[in-house]
XYZ file of C-alpha atoms in Angstrom:
306
model
C -83.515 2.291 15.723
C -83.969 -1.429 16.011
C -82.028 -3.139 13.224
C -84.388 -5.621 11.627
C -85.315 -6.489 8.055
C -88.265 -4.111 7.933
C -86.293 -1.107 9.202
C -83.309 -1.957 7.008
C -85.565 -2.117 3.983
C -86.975 1.335 4.707
C -83.507 2.831 5.263
C -82.286 1.631 1.893
C -85.509 2.568 0.108
C -84.877 6.124 1.293
C -81.264 5.987 0.138
C -82.320 4.656 -3.264
C -84.875 7.452 -3.632
C -82.198 10.015 -2.789
C -79.813 8.389 -5.262
C -82.389 8.405 -8.062
C -83.361 12.043 -7.512
C -79.714 13.122 -7.664
C -79.163 10.984 -10.762
C -82.149 12.503 -12.555
C -81.130 16.057 -11.658
C -77.414 15.887 -12.429
C -76.141 17.745 -15.507
C -74.579 15.776 -18.333
C -72.996 16.698 -21.687
C -71.680 13.473 -23.235
C -74.628 13.102 -25.631
C -73.680 16.324 -27.417
C -70.594 14.743 -28.996
C -70.989 10.967 -28.548
C -73.484 8.470 -29.923
C -75.031 5.853 -27.682
C -74.411 2.306 -28.906
C -76.169 -0.441 -26.913
C -74.135 -3.530 -26.140
C -75.294 -6.976 -25.085
C -72.014 -8.862 -24.974
C -68.419 -8.583 -23.866
C -67.503 -6.261 -26.726
C -68.786 -4.601 -29.890
C -67.189 -4.734 -33.328
C -67.042 -1.442 -35.242
C -65.657 -2.613 -38.566
C -68.607 -0.784 -40.171
C -67.068 2.581 -39.294
C -64.995 2.666 -42.477
C -68.207 2.849 -44.513
C -69.428 6.416 -44.834
C -72.748 5.876 -46.679
C -73.852 8.453 -49.227
C -76.625 8.312 -51.789
C -75.474 7.899 -55.387
C -77.217 7.561 -58.720
C -78.234 3.947 -59.264
C -76.658 2.952 -62.550
C -76.147 -0.769 -63.106
C -75.442 -2.862 -60.010
C -75.545 -1.283 -56.585
C -72.150 -0.400 -55.125
C -71.769 -2.171 -51.802
C -69.479 -0.644 -49.198
C -67.371 -3.550 -47.974
C -65.984 -3.827 -44.471
C -62.374 -2.841 -43.993
C -59.823 -5.552 -43.332
C -58.753 -4.045 -40.017
C -61.067 -4.485 -37.054
C -61.993 -2.020 -34.361
C -63.555 -3.353 -31.188
C -64.539 -1.764 -27.887
C -64.445 -4.074 -24.880
C -66.872 -3.377 -22.063
C -65.603 -2.621 -18.562
C -67.335 -2.818 -15.202
C -67.769 0.316 -13.068
C -68.890 0.891 -9.503
C -69.192 3.362 -6.647
C -69.781 1.892 -3.177
C -70.614 3.396 0.225
C -70.501 1.524 3.538
C -73.275 2.099 6.098
C -72.243 1.297 9.657
C -74.677 -0.752 11.695
C -74.096 1.503 14.685
C -75.268 4.530 12.662
C -78.564 2.760 12.000
C -78.923 1.781 15.649
C -78.323 5.371 16.787
C -80.438 7.001 14.017
C -77.345 8.731 12.674
C -78.408 8.284 9.039
C -78.337 11.906 7.927
C -74.663 11.593 7.019
C -75.509 9.083 4.273
C -77.959 11.228 2.316
C -75.172 13.395 0.799
C -73.244 10.211 -0.034
C -76.272 8.765 -1.808
C -76.731 12.059 -3.659
C -73.102 12.134 -4.721
C -73.241 8.502 -5.839
C -76.251 9.353 -8.011
C -74.537 12.462 -9.348
C -71.390 10.489 -10.156
C -73.373 7.705 -11.834
C -75.115 10.233 -14.101
C -71.785 11.780 -15.093
C -70.011 8.457 -15.612
C -70.344 8.707 -19.422
C -69.220 12.362 -19.276
C -65.933 11.301 -17.699
C -65.640 8.363 -20.081
C -66.098 10.477 -23.216
C -63.867 13.283 -21.880
C -61.069 10.760 -21.310
C -61.335 9.833 -24.991
C -60.866 13.477 -25.948
C -57.960 13.958 -23.553
C -56.161 11.049 -25.220
C -57.382 11.519 -28.790
C -54.059 12.845 -30.093
C -52.322 9.549 -29.295
C -55.086 6.910 -29.366
C -55.950 4.838 -32.435
C -59.300 4.891 -34.211
C -60.832 2.550 -36.810
C -58.324 3.290 -39.615
C -55.273 2.497 -37.489
C -54.285 6.172 -37.139
C -54.587 8.402 -34.115
C -58.089 9.851 -33.925
C -56.647 13.332 -34.438
C -53.888 12.851 -36.983
C -52.305 14.442 -40.021
C -52.294 11.368 -42.267
C -55.618 9.551 -42.319
C -55.589 7.445 -45.511
C -58.430 8.297 -47.898
C -58.766 7.186 -51.525
C -59.511 9.907 -54.030
C -61.799 9.731 -57.038
C -58.857 8.364 -59.058
C -58.334 5.529 -56.569
C -55.033 6.954 -55.356
C -54.672 7.041 -51.590
C -53.945 10.397 -50.030
C -53.357 11.690 -46.511
C -56.009 13.838 -44.873
C -55.566 15.773 -41.644
C -58.018 16.516 -38.851
C -55.296 17.661 -36.470
C -53.786 21.091 -35.945
C -51.562 22.947 -33.525
C -52.973 26.471 -33.836
C -53.951 28.453 -30.774
C -57.644 29.253 -30.384
C -57.607 33.026 -30.682
C -59.999 35.922 -31.030
C -57.232 38.543 -31.216
C -57.518 39.372 -34.913
C -59.224 38.032 -38.018
C -55.936 36.470 -39.139
C -55.394 34.740 -35.792
C -58.979 33.479 -35.684
C -58.709 32.235 -39.267
C -55.467 30.356 -38.522
C -57.146 28.466 -35.701
C -60.918 28.134 -35.682
C -61.300 29.118 -39.325
C -58.838 26.462 -40.514
C -60.604 23.767 -38.497
C -63.998 24.815 -39.846
C -62.720 24.749 -43.432
C -60.968 21.393 -42.990
C -64.137 19.608 -41.862
C -66.212 21.143 -44.630
C -63.591 20.001 -47.168
C -63.566 16.309 -46.219
C -64.500 13.927 -49.056
C -65.451 10.277 -49.307
C -63.442 7.563 -51.064
C -65.103 8.479 -54.349
C -63.937 12.072 -54.161
C -67.346 13.522 -53.329
C -67.760 16.125 -50.576
C -69.215 14.652 -47.403
C -71.234 17.803 -46.843
C -70.271 18.097 -43.180
C -71.042 21.291 -41.300
C -69.328 21.632 -37.897
C -71.627 22.993 -35.223
C -69.943 22.590 -31.811
C -66.750 24.210 -30.513
C -65.531 22.408 -27.393
C -63.008 23.984 -25.047
C -61.588 23.527 -21.552
C -62.427 26.132 -18.886
C -59.174 27.979 -19.631
C -60.434 28.789 -23.149
C -64.055 29.514 -22.226
C -63.736 33.280 -22.583
C -61.961 33.052 -25.941
C -64.482 30.537 -27.230
C -67.418 32.639 -26.055
C -66.057 35.754 -27.745
C -65.490 33.859 -31.008
C -68.958 32.342 -31.038
C -71.020 35.211 -29.592
C -69.359 38.609 -30.057
C -69.952 40.870 -33.042
C -66.330 41.994 -32.978
C -62.954 40.461 -32.219
C -60.516 41.788 -29.632
C -58.996 44.271 -32.104
C -62.480 45.705 -32.777
C -62.724 44.211 -36.281
C -65.866 42.331 -37.432
C -66.093 38.729 -36.224
C -66.875 36.485 -39.240
C -67.289 33.382 -37.017
C -70.066 34.614 -34.735
C -72.848 32.036 -34.538
C -71.094 29.442 -36.675
C -71.124 26.920 -33.805
C -72.400 26.545 -30.279
C -69.904 26.578 -27.420
C -69.365 23.595 -25.128
C -67.154 24.244 -22.089
C -66.091 20.878 -20.697
C -64.633 20.819 -17.146
C -63.399 17.244 -17.666
C -60.822 18.307 -20.288
C -57.309 18.269 -18.831
C -55.349 20.354 -21.338
C -55.514 24.127 -20.984
C -54.669 24.693 -24.655
C -56.310 21.909 -26.702
C -59.668 22.601 -28.349
C -62.019 20.722 -30.651
C -64.548 21.399 -33.384
C -67.241 18.760 -33.931
C -70.054 17.772 -36.242
C -72.914 16.795 -33.915
C -75.948 17.367 -36.139
C -75.952 13.865 -37.648
C -76.906 10.448 -36.215
C -73.251 9.346 -36.226
C -71.155 11.448 -33.870
C -67.369 11.694 -33.372
C -67.270 9.586 -30.213
C -68.912 6.391 -29.022
C -70.479 5.694 -25.642
C -71.003 1.944 -25.542
C -73.414 0.954 -22.773
C -74.082 -2.608 -21.697
C -75.735 -1.753 -18.376
C -76.947 1.673 -17.334
C -76.051 2.763 -13.783
C -78.298 1.089 -11.211
C -78.609 1.388 -7.442
C -77.388 -1.752 -5.646
C -77.367 -2.683 -1.984
C -76.139 -5.350 0.376
C -78.476 -5.637 3.344
C -78.245 -9.318 4.260
C -78.087 -9.284 8.056
C -76.069 -12.528 7.981
C -73.421 -11.349 5.503
C -69.715 -11.447 6.378
C -69.494 -7.668 6.143
C -72.105 -7.235 8.845
C -70.651 -9.963 11.060
C -66.992 -8.940 10.698
C -67.271 -5.154 10.298
C -70.803 -4.197 11.270
C -71.330 -2.669 7.836
C -73.989 -2.706 5.135
C -73.319 -1.355 1.628
C -75.012 0.571 -1.154
C -73.862 2.192 -4.357
C -74.050 2.089 -8.144
C -72.956 -0.391 -10.788
C -72.714 -0.025 -14.551
C -71.029 -1.613 -17.525
C -69.741 -0.148 -20.770
C -66.887 1.733 -22.378
C -66.084 4.457 -24.860
C -64.341 4.650 -28.199
C -63.732 6.700 -31.322
C -66.213 7.048 -34.141
C -65.597 8.725 -37.493
C -62.588 11.034 -37.391
C -64.157 13.046 -40.208
C -66.726 14.340 -37.709
C -64.174 16.228 -35.625
C -61.055 18.380 -35.741
C -58.660 18.745 -32.824
C -55.894 21.237 -32.170
C -53.264 20.905 -29.471
C -53.336 24.693 -29.216
C -49.589 24.769 -28.656
C -48.776 26.793 -31.754
């Protein structure tokens, strides 16, 4: 193929089409547990996270939820995936090797937020959230109805088990009860109902039996069947940790902050240094954003280490 602007344009139009088709068809699960927050600047401030709004009877002046003194910001990062296209491959019509690369770049771009949100979960036992505590922690400070601060836990160590009713209650049952027991700083129940059990592949069978089977492994009735949907996440790195989330509300446990959605980019200037020095054109994807932790009350995590 003669390398000229017209032919180059057609080559990269084809690659972009392949990229977009792969992007549109790739599976993605981040939106099940994370809320999308648009960003237009370098970072977003999440001081509002300490305010958990609930309706109350209007008696006298309205009670305004003030921002907490501590700040919580998420700084955007730049992301990319780049593939080099050799000039000689265009000249010799050897372009078939780049279609899978364009497909994989599109696939990877679609799953960029999946990896981002999964990394948050993998590090949630030792990463800080808006209240200055680890996202999964045993001592989140919450004021009671009497104004006295108390420690509230959304972290456990129990194994996820379907062996017996007692074992299931110690793990999944305790997490379910903990979330439903969370209260606001006026001592009122938040009314949260967990609906998603998230596990790594190693716990997929146990999670499926807990959520779908009529009976547990010891042939006793399963009281937890249907209490949540199962999410098996291949991006989770621990083989024992598991999570229970509230995902049926606008605010979700995790934050996906997006400044720029993944876009196809290309470098096809025939006079560029890359072409002159290395005989190479480029294409790939670029995006901008980051992830962070939302309301810890919306999730419970167990290390699963007993």
